[in-house]
Coordinates of C-alpha atoms in Angstrom, one line a residue:
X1 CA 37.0 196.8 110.3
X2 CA 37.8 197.8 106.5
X3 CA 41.0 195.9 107.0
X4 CA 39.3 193.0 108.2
X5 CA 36.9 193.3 105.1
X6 CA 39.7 193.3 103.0
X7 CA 41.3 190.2 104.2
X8 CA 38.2 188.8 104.0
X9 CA 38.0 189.4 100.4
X10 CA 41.7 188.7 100.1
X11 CA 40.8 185.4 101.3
X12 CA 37.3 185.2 98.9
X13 CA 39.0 186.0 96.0
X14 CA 41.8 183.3 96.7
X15 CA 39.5 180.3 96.7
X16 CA 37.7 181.5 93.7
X17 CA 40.7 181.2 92.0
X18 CA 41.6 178.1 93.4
X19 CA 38.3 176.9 92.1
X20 CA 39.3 177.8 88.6
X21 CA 42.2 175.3 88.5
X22 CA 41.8 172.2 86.5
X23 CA 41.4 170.0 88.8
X24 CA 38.7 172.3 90.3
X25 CA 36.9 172.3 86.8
X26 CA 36.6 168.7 87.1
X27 CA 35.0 168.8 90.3
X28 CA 32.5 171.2 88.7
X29 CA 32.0 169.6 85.4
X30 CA 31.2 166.0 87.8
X31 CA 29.1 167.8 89.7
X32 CA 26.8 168.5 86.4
X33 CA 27.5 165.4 85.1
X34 CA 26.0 163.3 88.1
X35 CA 23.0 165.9 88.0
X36 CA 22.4 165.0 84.2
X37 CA 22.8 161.4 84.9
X38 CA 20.3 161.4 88.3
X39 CA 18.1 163.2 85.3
X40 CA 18.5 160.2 82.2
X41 CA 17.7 157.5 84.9
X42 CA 14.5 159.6 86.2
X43 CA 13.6 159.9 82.8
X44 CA 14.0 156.1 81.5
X45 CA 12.0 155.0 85.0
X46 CA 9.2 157.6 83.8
X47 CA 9.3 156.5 80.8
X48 CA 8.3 152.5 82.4
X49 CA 5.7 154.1 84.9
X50 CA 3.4 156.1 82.0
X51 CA 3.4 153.1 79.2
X52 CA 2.0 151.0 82.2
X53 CA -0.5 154.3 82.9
X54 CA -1.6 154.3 79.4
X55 CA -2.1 150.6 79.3
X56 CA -4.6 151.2 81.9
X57 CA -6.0 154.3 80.3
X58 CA -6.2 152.4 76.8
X59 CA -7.9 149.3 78.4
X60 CA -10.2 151.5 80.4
X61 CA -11.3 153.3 76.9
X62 CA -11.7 149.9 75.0
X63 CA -14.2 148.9 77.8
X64 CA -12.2 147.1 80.7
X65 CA -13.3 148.7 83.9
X66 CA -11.4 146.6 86.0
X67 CA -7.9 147.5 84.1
X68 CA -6.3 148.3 87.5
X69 CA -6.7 144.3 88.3
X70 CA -6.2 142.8 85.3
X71 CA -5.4 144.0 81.7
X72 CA -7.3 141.0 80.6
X73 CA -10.7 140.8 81.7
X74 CA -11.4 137.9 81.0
X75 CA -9.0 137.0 83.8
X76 CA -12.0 137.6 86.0
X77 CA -14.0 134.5 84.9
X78 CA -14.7 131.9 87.5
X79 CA -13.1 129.3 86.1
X80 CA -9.7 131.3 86.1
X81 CA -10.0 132.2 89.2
X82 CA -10.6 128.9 90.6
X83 CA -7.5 128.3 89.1
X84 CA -5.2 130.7 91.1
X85 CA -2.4 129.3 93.9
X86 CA -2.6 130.0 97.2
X87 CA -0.5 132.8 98.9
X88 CA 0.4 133.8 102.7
X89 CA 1.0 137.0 103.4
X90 CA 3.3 137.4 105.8
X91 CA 4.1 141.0 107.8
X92 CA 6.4 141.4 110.3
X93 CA 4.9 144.1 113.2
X94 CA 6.6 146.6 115.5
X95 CA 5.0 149.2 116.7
X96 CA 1.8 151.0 116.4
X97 CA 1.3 154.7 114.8
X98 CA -0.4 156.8 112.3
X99 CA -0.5 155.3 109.5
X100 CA -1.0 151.5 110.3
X101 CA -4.3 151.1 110.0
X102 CA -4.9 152.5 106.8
X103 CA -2.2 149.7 105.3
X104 CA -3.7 147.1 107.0
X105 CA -6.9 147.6 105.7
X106 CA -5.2 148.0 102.4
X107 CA -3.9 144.5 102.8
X108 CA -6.3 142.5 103.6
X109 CA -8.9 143.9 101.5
X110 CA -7.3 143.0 99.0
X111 CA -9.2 141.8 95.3
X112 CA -6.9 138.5 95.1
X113 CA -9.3 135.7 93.3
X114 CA -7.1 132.6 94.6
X115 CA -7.1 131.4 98.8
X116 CA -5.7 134.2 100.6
X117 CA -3.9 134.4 104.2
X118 CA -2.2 136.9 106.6
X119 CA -0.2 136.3 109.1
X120 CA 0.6 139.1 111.3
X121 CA 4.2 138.5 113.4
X122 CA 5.2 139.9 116.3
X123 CA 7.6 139.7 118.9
X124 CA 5.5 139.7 122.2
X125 CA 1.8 140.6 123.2
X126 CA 3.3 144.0 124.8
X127 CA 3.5 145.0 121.4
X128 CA 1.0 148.1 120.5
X129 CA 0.7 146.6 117.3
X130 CA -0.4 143.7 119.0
X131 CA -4.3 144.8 120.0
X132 CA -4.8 147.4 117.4
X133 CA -4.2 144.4 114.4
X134 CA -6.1 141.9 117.0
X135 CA -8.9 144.3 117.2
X136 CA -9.1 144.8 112.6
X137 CA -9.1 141.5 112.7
X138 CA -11.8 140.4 114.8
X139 CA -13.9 143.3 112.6
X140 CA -13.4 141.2 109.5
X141 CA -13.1 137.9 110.8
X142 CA -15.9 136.7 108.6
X143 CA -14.5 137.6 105.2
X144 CA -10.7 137.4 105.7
X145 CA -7.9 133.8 106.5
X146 CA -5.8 135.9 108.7
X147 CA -4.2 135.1 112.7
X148 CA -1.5 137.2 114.9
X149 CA 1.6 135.0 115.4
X150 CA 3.8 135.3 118.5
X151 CA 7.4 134.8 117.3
X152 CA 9.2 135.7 120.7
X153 CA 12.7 137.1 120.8
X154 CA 15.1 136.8 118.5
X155 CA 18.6 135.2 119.7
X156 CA 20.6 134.6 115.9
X157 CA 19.3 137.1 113.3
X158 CA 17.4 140.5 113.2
X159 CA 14.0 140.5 114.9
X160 CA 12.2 141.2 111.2
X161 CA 13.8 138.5 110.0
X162 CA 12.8 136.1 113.2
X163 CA 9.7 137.3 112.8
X164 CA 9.5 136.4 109.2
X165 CA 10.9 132.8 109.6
X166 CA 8.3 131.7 112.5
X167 CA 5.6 133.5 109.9
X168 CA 6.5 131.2 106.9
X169 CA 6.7 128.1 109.6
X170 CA 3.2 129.1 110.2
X171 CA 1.8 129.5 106.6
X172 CA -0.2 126.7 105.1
X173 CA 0.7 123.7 103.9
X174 CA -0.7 124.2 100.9
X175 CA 0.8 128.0 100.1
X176 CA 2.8 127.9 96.9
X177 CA 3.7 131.8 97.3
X178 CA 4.9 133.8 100.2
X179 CA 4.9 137.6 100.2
X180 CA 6.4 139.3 103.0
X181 CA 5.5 143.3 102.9
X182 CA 6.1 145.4 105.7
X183 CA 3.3 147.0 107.7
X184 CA 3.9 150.6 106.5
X185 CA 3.0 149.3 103.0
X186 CA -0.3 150.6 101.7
X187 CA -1.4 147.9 98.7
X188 CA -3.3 148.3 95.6
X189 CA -6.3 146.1 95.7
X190 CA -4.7 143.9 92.7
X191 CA -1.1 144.3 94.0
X192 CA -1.2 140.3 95.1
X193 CA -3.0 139.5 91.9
X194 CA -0.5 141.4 89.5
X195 CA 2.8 139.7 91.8
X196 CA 1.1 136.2 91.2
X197 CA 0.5 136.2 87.8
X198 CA 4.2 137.5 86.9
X199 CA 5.4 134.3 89.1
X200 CA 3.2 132.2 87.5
X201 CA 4.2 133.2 83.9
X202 CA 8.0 133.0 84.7
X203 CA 8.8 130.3 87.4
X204 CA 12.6 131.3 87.2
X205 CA 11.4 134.1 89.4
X206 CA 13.5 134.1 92.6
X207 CA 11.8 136.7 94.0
X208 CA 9.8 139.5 92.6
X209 CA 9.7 143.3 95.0
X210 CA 8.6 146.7 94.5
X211 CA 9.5 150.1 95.8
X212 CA 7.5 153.1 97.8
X213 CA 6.6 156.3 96.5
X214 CA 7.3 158.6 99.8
X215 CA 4.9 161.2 100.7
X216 CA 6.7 163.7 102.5
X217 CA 4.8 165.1 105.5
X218 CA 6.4 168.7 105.0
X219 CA 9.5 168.4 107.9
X220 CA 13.0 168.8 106.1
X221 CA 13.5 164.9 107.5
X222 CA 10.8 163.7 105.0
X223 CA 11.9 165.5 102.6
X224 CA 15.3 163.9 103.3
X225 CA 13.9 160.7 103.2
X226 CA 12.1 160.9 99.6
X227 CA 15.2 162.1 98.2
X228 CA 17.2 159.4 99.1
X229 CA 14.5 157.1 98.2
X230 CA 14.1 158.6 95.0
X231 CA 17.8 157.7 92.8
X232 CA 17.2 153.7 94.0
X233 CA 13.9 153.8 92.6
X234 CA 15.3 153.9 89.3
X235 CA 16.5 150.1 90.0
X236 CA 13.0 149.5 90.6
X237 CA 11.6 150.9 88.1
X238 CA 12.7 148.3 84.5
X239 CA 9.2 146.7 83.9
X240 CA 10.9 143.8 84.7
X241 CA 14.4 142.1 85.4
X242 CA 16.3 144.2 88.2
X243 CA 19.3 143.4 90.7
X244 CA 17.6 145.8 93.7
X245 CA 15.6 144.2 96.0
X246 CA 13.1 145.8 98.6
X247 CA 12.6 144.2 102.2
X248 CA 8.9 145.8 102.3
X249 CA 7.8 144.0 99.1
X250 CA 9.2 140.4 98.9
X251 CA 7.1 137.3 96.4
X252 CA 9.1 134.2 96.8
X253 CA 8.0 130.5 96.4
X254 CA 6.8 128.9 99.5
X255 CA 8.9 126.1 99.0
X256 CA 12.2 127.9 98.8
X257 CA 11.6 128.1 102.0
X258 CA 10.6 124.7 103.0
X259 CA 13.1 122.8 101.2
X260 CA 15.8 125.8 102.5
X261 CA 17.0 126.2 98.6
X262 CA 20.0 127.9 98.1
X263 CA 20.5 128.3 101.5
X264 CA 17.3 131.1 101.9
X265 CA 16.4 130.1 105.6
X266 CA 20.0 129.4 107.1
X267 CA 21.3 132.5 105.4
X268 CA 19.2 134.5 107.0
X269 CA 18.2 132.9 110.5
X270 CA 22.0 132.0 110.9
X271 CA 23.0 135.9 111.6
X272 CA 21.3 137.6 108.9
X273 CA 20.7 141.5 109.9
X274 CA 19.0 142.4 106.2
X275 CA 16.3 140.6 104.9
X276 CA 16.9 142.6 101.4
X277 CA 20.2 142.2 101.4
X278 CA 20.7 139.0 102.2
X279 CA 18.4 137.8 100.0
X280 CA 19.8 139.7 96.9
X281 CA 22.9 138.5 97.4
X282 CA 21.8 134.5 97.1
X283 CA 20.1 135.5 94.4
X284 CA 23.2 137.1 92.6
X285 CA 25.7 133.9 93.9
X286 CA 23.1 131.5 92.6
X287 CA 22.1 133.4 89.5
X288 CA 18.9 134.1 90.5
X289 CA 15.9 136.0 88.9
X290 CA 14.8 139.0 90.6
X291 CA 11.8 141.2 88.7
X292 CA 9.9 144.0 89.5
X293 CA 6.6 144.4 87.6
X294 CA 5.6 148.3 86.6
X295 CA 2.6 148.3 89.1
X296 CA 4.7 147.4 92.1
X297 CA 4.8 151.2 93.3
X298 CA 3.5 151.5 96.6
X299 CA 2.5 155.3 98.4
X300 CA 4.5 155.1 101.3
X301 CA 2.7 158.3 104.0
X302 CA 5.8 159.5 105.8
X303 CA 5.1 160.6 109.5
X304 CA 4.0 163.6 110.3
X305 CA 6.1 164.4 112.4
X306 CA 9.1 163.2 111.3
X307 CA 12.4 165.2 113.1
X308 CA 15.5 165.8 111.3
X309 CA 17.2 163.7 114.0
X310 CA 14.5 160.2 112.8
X311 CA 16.0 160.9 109.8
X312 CA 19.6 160.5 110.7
X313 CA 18.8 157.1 112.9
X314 CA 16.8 155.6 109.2
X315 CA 20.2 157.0 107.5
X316 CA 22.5 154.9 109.8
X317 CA 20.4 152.1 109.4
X318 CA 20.5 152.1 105.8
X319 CA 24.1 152.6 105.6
X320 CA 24.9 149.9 108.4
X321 CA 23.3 147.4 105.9
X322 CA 26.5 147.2 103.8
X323 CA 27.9 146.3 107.0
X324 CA 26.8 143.0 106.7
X325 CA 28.1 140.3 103.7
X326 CA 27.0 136.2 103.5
X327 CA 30.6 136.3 101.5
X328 CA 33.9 137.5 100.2
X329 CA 31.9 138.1 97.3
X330 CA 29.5 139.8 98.7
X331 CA 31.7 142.0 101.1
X332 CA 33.8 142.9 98.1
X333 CA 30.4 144.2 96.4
X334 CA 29.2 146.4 99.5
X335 CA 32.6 147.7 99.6
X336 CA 32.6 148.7 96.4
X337 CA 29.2 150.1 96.8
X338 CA 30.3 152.0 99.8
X339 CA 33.1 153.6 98.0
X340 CA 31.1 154.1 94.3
X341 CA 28.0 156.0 97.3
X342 CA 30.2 158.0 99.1
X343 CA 32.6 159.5 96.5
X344 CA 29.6 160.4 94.6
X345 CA 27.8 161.6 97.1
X346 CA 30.3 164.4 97.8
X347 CA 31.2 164.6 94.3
X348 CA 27.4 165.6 94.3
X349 CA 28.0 168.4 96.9
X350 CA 31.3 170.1 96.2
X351 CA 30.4 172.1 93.3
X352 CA 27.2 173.6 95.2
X353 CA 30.1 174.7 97.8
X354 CA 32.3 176.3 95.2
X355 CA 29.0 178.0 93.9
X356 CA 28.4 179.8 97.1
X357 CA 32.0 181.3 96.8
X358 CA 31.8 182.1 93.1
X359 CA 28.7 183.9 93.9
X360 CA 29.9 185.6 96.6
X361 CA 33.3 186.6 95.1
X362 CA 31.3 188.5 92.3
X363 CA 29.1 189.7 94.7
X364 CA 31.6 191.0 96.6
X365 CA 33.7 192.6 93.5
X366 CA 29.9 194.4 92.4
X367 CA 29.3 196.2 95.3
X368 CA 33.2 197.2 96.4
X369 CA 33.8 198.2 92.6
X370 CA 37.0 196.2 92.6
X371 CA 38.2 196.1 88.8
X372 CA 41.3 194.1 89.2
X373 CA 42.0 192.1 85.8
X374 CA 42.4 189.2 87.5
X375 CA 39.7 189.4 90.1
X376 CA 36.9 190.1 87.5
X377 CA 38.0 187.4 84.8
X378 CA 38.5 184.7 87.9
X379 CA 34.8 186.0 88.8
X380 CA 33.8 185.6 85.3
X381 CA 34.7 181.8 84.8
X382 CA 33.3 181.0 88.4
X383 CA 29.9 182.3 87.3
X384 CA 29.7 180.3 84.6
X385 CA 30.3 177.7 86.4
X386 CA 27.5 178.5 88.4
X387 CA 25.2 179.2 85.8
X388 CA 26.1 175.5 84.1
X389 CA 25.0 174.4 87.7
X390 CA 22.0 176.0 88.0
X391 CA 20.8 174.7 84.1
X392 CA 22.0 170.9 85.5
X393 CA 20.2 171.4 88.9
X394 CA 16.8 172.5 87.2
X395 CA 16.9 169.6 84.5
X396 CA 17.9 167.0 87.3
X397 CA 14.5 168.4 89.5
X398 CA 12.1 168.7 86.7
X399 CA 13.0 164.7 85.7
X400 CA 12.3 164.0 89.5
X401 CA 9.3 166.2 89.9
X402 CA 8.3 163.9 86.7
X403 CA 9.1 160.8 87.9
X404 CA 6.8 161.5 90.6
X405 CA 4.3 162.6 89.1
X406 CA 3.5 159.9 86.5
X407 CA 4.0 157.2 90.1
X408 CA 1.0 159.5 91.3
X409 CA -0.9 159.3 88.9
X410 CA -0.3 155.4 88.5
X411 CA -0.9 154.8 92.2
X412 CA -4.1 156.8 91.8
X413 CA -5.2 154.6 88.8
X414 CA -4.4 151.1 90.8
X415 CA -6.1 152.6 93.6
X416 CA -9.4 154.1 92.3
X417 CA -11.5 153.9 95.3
X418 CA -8.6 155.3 97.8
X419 CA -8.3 159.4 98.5
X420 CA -6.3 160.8 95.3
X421 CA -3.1 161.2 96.1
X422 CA -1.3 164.7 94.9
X423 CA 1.6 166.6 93.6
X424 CA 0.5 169.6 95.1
X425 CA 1.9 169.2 98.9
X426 CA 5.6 168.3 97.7
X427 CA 8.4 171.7 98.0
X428 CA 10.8 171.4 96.1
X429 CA 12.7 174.1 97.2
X430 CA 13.1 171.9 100.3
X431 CA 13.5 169.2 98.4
X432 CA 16.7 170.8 97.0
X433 CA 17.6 172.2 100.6
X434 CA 17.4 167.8 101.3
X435 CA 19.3 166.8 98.3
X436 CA 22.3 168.8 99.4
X437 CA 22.0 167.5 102.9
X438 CA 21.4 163.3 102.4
X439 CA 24.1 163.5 99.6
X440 CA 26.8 165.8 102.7
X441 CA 25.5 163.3 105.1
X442 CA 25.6 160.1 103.7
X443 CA 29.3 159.4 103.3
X444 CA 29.7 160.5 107.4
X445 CA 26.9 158.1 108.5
X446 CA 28.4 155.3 106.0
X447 CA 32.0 155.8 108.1
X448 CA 30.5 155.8 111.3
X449 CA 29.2 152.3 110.6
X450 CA 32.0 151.0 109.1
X451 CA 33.9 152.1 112.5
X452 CA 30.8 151.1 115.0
X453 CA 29.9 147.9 113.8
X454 CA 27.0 148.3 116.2
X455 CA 23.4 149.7 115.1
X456 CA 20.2 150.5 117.6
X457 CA 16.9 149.2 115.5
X458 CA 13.8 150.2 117.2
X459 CA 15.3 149.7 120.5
X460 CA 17.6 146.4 120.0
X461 CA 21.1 146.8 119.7
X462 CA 22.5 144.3 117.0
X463 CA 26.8 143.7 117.1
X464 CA 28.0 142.7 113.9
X465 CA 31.0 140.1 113.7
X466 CA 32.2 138.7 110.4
X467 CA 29.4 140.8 108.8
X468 CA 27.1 138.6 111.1
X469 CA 24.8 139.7 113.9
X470 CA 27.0 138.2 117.0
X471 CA 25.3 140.0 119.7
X472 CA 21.8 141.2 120.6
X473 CA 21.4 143.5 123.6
X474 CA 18.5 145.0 124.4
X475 CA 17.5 147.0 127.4
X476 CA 15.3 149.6 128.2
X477 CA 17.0 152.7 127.7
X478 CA 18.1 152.4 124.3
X479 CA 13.8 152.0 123.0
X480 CA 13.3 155.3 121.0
X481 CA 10.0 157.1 122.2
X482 CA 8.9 156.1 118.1
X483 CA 10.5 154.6 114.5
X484 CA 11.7 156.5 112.2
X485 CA 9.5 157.0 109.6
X486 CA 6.8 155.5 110.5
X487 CA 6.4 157.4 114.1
X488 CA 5.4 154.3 115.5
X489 CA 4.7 153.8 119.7
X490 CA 6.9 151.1 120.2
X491 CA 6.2 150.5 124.0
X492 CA 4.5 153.3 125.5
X493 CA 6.4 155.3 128.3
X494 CA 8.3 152.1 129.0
X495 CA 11.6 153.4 126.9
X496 CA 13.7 156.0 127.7
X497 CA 14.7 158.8 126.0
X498 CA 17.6 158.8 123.8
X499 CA 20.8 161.0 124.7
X500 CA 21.2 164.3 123.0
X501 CA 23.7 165.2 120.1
X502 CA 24.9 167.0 117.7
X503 CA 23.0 166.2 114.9
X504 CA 19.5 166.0 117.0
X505 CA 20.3 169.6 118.1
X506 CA 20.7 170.4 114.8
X507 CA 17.3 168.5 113.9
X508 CA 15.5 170.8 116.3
X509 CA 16.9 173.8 114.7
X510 CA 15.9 172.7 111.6
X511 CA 12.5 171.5 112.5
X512 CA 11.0 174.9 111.9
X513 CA 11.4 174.9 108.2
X514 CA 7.7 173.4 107.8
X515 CA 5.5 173.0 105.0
X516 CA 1.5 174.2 105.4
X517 CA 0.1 171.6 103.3
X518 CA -0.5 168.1 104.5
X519 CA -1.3 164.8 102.6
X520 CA -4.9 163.8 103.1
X521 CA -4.0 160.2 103.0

């Protein structure tokens, strides 16, 4: 046994050695770097988030009530309002769970001055979605423009986008804005207002988006999800001109669509997987304006039971996007991005691995009393290594916890008269436990869709040819019992449960690291 111990050690000491070569250093010294640099961007997007909160808070003072509509209030007068174009809302549906109600209502209760219509999209009446949103909307029948549109299957893009299409065929003649949001977005009762008048002060506007602000639920998957939500919400997050573009918040003109300008309808009904993606690149081969406004945050209430294994099918999806390209252009940029994602992904990682052996080398050399030279001075430079980590680590949480905290408080000021949303519920110790795990397992989910070129999205399987969908299958066995984050009842007991693996065994396992408090959203 001792001889096994010190072989063991043997081995230990080895690898903290190795992992005081130079080239080991620089692994380290990245590491820190990429933390510090996570931290500056957190910082410059908080910085964007609290002027807008104390625009608000100063309006509110000087006597504007309404600040979270408009910061001018004399915006409110009849006359102006009168004056404001007519938008369709359009949101493709799938599913029915939690949380969908509550965004609905959000939606079309909205404080928008100017005509106003929703049109809710889905693929068949077997949809859950399909009686719950039939059933609000007979409720408010008398004070809201909305109808449920049937869009069938899809047979030459992704159903969201289908669905999307038929709802802008469907919008009114008259609309001169179309704003596609997804149905797990909860709005801000001026949300429409504040995307309007942006596109009406700048009509070089392609399209102008937002981003969510993910409330974990308390499973390890949330948690997962919120932090790999949380470094693209920097991109989000200028006050204004941006190259990221969200699917679940989309303002574009109306007739964009009806006059198929740079190629917005065929690029995306003729194969078009992404609606986000495919959109943001026409806007960057064209030259196109995209903007998100400071007040596009939106809370986005994970599921509540959200498995680790959810988690890995929303990572998969979200890597399998840069799957798909309208160009060489564009496929050269996904590459890129692919390569940039994954190498510092990892680069993210690796130094928290040669941590764990620093640590345990001195460890090890404290409690056996070794007091080799070389052994004690290898220790030496490994922990401060280690310690260098652990300064970059806390600096890189303490600009997200503060990022999040002033998007809290700003979607608590747009949002007066919903329940106050919280810090309070979010661990960050798990939070940490995620970061190490989305960053490990982002590079092996972006390789297996490079190599698949096949993707399962809520129970259709899309092929991918020429970074195109090609194919479509769908079939009953491959309908997950619910979406990802969402938790959404796709189609009852109909579909069949999924085949076990690896990483859902390992979801199970990790399931039981839970958190007591829940959000009361």
């Amino acid at each position: 046994m001792s001889n096994t111990l010190d072989s063991m050690d043997a081995i230990l000491f080895s690898l903290s050695r190795a992992f005081c070569t130079p080239f080991a250093v620089f692994v380290q010294i990245q590491g820190c770097v990429i933390c510090l640099l996570l931290a500056l961007g957190w910082l410059m997007a908080a910085y964007v988030r609290n002027r807008e909160v104390k625009r608000i808070k100063n309006s509110m003072k000087a006597g504007n009530s309404l600040a979270f509509l408009y910061q001018d209030i004399n915006e409110l007068e009849h006359s102006r309002q009168a004056q404001l174009p007519r938008v369709s809302v359009v949101m493709p549906l799938k599913g029915f769970g939690e949380h969908n109600l509550h965004n609905w209502r959000s939606q079309i209760t909205s404080l928008y001055g100017g005509p106003l219509e929703f049109l809710f999209v889905l693929e068949s009446t077997e949809d859950p979605a399909y009686h719950a949103v039939s059933r609000l909307l007979s409720m408010h029948q008398d004070h809201v423009e909305a109808k449920v549109v049937i869009a069938g299957l899809a047979t030459t893009c992704s159903q969201k986008i289908h669905n999307q299409l038929i709802g802008v065929e469907n919008m009114h003649k008259d609309t001169k804005y179309v704003l596609f949001l997804d149905d797990d977005v909860s709005l801000h009762p001026g949300t429409i207002g504040a995307l309007t008048s942006e596109m009406e002060k700048n009509p070089e506007i392609f399209i102008q988006t937002g981003y969510p602000l993910d409330l974990p639920s308390g499973t390890l998957g949330s948690y997962c999800i919120y932090e790999y939500h949380m470094p693209c919400s920097m991109g989000f997050a200028t006050g204004g001109t941006t190259f990221f573009l969200w699917g679940g918040c989309m303002m574009m003109h109306a007739d964009d669509f009806r006059q198929d300008r740079y190629g917005v309808v065929s690029g995306l009904r003729d194969g078009g997987y992404s609606d986000d993606m495919t959109l943001a690149a026409l806007a960057g081969a064209h030259k196109r304006l995209i903007t998100s406004p400071p007040v596009a945050v939106f809370p986005h209430p994970l599921a509540t039971d959200l498995s680790f294994g959810r988690y890995w099918n929303y990572l998969r999806k979200q890597t399998f996007v840069l799957e798909s390209y309208i160009s060489k252009v564009n496929w050269i940029m996904n590459k890129a991005l692919f390569a940039v994602h994954c190498y510092l992904s990892w680069g993210f990682v690796a130094p928290y691995i040669m941590a764990v052996i620093h640590i345990t080398s001195a460890l090890r050399i404290y409690f056996k009393g070794y007091h080799q030279f070389e052994d004690t001075t290898f220790a030496s430079s490994g922990m401060s290594f280690v310690i260098l980590l652990a300064i970059c680590t806390f600096i890189e949480l303490l600009s997200m916890w503060n990022l999040t905290r002033r998007e809290v408080t700003l979607c608590n000021l747009l949002s007066p008269e919903a329940p106050r949303l919280s810090l309070a519920p979010y661990n960050w110790g798990l939070i940490f436990i995620a970061m190490l795990v989305d960053n490990f397992l982002y590079p092996i989910s972006a390789f297996r869709s490079h190599f698949s070129q096949s993707i399962n999205w809520s129970g259709i399987r899309y092929h991918l040819r020429n970074g195109k969908v090609s194919k479509i299958e769908r079939r009953n066995d491959m309908v997950p019992a619910k979406t990802d984050l969402g938790g959404k009842h796709l189609y009852g007991k109909k579909g069949a449960s999924q085949k076990a693996s690896f990483l859902s065994s390992l979801g199970r396992n990790l399931a039981h690291w839970r958190q007591p408090k829940k959000f009361d959203v």
